[in-house]
XYZ file of C-alpha atoms in Angstrom:
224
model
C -38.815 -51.312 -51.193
C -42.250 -51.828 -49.182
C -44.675 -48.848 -49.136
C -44.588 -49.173 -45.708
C -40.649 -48.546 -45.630
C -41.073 -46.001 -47.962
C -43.260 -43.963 -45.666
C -41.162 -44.352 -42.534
C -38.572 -43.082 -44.782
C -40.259 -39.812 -45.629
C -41.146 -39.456 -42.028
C -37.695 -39.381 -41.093
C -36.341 -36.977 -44.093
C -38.784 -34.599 -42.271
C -36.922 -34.758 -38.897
C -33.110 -34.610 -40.568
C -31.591 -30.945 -40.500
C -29.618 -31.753 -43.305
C -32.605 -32.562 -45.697
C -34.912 -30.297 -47.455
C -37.945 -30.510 -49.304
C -39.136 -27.242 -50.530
C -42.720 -26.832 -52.592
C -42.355 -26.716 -56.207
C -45.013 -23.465 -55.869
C -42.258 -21.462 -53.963
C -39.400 -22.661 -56.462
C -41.192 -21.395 -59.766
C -42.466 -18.240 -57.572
C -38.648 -17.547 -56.766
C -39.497 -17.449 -52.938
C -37.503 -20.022 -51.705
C -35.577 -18.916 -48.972
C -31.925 -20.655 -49.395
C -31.712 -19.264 -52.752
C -28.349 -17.388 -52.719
C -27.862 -18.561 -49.297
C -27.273 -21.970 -49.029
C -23.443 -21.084 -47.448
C -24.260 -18.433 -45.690
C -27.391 -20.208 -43.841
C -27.273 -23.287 -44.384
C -23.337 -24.431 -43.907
C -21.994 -21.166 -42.162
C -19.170 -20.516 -44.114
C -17.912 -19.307 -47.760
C -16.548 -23.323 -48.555
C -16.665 -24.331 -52.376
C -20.164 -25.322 -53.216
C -20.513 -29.003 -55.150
C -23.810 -30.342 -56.123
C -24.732 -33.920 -56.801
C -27.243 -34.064 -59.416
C -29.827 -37.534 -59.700
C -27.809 -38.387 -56.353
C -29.791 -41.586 -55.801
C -28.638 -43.110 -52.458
C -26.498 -40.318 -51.775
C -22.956 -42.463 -51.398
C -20.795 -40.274 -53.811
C -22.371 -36.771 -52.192
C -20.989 -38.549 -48.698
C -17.791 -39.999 -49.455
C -16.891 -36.767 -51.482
C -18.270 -34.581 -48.403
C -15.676 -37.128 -46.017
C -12.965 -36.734 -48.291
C -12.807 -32.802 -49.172
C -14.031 -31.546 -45.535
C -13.580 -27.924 -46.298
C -16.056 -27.565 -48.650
C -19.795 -28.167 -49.159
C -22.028 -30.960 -50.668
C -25.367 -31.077 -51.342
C -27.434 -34.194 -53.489
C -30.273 -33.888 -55.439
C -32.924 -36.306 -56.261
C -36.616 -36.410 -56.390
C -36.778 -39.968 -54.651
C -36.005 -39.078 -50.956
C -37.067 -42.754 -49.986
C -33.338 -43.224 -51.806
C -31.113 -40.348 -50.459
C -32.615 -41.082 -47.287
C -29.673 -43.484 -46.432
C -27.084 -40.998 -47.514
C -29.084 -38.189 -44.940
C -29.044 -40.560 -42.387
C -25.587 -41.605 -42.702
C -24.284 -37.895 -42.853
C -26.133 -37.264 -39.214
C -25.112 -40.542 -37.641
C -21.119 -40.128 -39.123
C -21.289 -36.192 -37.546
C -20.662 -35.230 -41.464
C -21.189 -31.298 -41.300
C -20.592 -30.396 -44.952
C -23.446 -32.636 -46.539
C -27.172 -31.581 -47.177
C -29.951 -33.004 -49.642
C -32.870 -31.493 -51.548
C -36.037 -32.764 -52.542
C -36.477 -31.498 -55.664
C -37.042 -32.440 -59.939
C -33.405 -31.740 -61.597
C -34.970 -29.445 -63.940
C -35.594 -26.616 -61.315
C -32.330 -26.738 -60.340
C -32.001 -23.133 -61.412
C -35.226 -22.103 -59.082
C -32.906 -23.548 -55.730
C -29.382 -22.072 -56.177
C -29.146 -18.399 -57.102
C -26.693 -16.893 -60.619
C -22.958 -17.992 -59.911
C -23.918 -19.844 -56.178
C -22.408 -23.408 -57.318
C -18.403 -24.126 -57.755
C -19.028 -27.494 -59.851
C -21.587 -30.425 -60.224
C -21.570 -33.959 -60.167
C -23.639 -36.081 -62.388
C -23.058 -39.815 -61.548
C -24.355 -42.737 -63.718
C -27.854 -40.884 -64.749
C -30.575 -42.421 -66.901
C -28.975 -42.486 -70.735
C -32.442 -42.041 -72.178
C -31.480 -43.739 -74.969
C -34.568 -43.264 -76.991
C -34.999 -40.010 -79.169
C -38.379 -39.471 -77.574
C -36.558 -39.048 -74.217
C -33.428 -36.752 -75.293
C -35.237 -33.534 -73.924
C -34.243 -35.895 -70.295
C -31.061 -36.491 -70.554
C -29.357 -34.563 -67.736
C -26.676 -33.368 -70.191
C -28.806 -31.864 -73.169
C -28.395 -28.141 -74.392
C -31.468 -27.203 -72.219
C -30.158 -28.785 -68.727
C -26.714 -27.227 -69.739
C -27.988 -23.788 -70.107
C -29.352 -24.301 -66.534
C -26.389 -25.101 -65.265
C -24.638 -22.462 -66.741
C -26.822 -20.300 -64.830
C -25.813 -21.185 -61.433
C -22.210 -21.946 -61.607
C -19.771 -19.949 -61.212
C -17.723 -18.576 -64.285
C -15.044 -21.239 -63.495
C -17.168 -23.625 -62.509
C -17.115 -27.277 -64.016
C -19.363 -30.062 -64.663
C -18.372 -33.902 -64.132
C -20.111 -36.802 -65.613
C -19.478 -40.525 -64.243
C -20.968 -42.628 -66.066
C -21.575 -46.820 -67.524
C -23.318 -45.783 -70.789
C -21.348 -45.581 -73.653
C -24.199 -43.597 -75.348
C -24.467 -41.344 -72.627
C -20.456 -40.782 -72.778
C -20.329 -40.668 -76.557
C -23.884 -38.065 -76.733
C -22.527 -35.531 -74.185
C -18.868 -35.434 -75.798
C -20.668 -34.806 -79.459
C -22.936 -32.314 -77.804
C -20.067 -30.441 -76.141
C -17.776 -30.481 -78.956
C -20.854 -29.432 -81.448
C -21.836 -26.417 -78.654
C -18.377 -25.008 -78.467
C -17.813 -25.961 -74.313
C -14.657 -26.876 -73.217
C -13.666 -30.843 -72.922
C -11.186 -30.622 -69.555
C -11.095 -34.115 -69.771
C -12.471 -37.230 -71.049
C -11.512 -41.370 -70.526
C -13.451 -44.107 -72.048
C -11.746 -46.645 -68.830
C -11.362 -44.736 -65.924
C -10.113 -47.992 -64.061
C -8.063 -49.483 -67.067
C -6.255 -46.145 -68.247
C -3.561 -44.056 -66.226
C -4.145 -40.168 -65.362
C -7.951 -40.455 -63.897
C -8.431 -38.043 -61.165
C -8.705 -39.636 -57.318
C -12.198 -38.513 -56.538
C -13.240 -40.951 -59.892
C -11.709 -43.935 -59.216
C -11.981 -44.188 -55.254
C -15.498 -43.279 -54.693
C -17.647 -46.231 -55.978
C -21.768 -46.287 -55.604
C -23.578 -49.434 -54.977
C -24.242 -49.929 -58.745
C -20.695 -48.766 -60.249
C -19.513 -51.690 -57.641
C -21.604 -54.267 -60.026
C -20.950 -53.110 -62.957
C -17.358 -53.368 -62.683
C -17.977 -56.469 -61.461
C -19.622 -57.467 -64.902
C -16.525 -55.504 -66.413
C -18.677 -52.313 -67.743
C -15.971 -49.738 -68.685
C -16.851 -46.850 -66.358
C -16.348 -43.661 -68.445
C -16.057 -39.560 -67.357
C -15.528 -36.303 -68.593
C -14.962 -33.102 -67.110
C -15.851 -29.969 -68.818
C -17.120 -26.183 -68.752
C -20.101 -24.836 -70.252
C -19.213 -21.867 -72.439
């Protein structure tokens, strides 16, 4: 993507209502406004709140917010160049429930207030397959911990994903930490019993890989 593109891009986050891009400064400080309120000022109702974590282009924080209407979506990525499409798409499809943030993963607990989220979504994230890089994968003990924080007691986690590293390191992890496995498939297209909102919501990238016959893998789990 041209620089050029990439700054018209930005430019146009800033006019969506559905996009927002708060300073890290007010996020460590713990004075961003929408913490603790993103229903109650942002959506305008008490709907089930579902984050998209590393949401890339956005497509699977859409086409979840188009197929569950009654409750509320929200992606996360710092590239906004990328979730611009999903932002724009949202506004020109009149798609109420969606919103995106601006913001690093890791300060995830400085945006959404104790027991504010219902579940997450984390959809085909960097494996960081090198040791160096463990402390960013999005499913180590610290990012975990994080997300403990701000879901609800019930809440659940859900990772889609095309590494099997990635698959294999968070089910170890779990297992070793005590959290509970809800469910795990190694072939969520070649085995029977996936859930819906796994098999019929494809991003851009899942589309090739299955293409190339990658076995696209999940699990479902809480965080004790």
């Amino acid at each position: 993507m041209g620089s050029k593109n990439k700054l018209k891009r930005f430019k146009e986050n800033e006019t969506f209502s559905n996009v927002f891009q708060p300073m890290r400064e007010e996020l460590v400080d713990s004075q961003y406004e929408f913490k603790g309120e993103w229903n109650a000022s942002v959506f305008k109702n008490d709907n089930p709140l579902i984050l998209e974590l590393g949401c890339g282009r956005g497509e699977y924080t859409v086409e979840l917010a188009k197929k569950f209407p009654n409750k509320n979506f929200i992606g996360i990525d710092i590239k906004g160049a990328r979730f611009w499409r999903g932002a724009k798409t949202a506004i020109e499809d009149h798609i109420p429930n969606v919103a995106f943030i601006r913001t690093q993963i890791e300060l995830v607990d400085c945006v959404f207030a104790e027991n504010e989220v219902d579940e997450i979504w984390i959809t085909f994230p960097d494996p960081q397959i090198k040791y160096k890089r463990t402390k960013h994968r999005m499913t180590n003990s610290q990012f975990l911990k994080r997300y403990k924080t701000i879901l609800k007691p019930e809440g659940v986690v859900n990772l889609k994903t095309d590494s099997e590293f990635m698959h294999g390191y968070t089910l170890g992890l779990l297992q070793g930490e005590g959290h509970e496995v809800l469910y795990a498939n190694h072939n969520v297209y070649k085995q029977e019993g996936s859930p819906e909102e796994v098999t019929s919501i494809q991003t851009y990238y899942e589309s090739q890989y299955l293409e190339q016959n990658k076995p696209i893998t999940y699990i479902r789990f809480k965080i004790k």
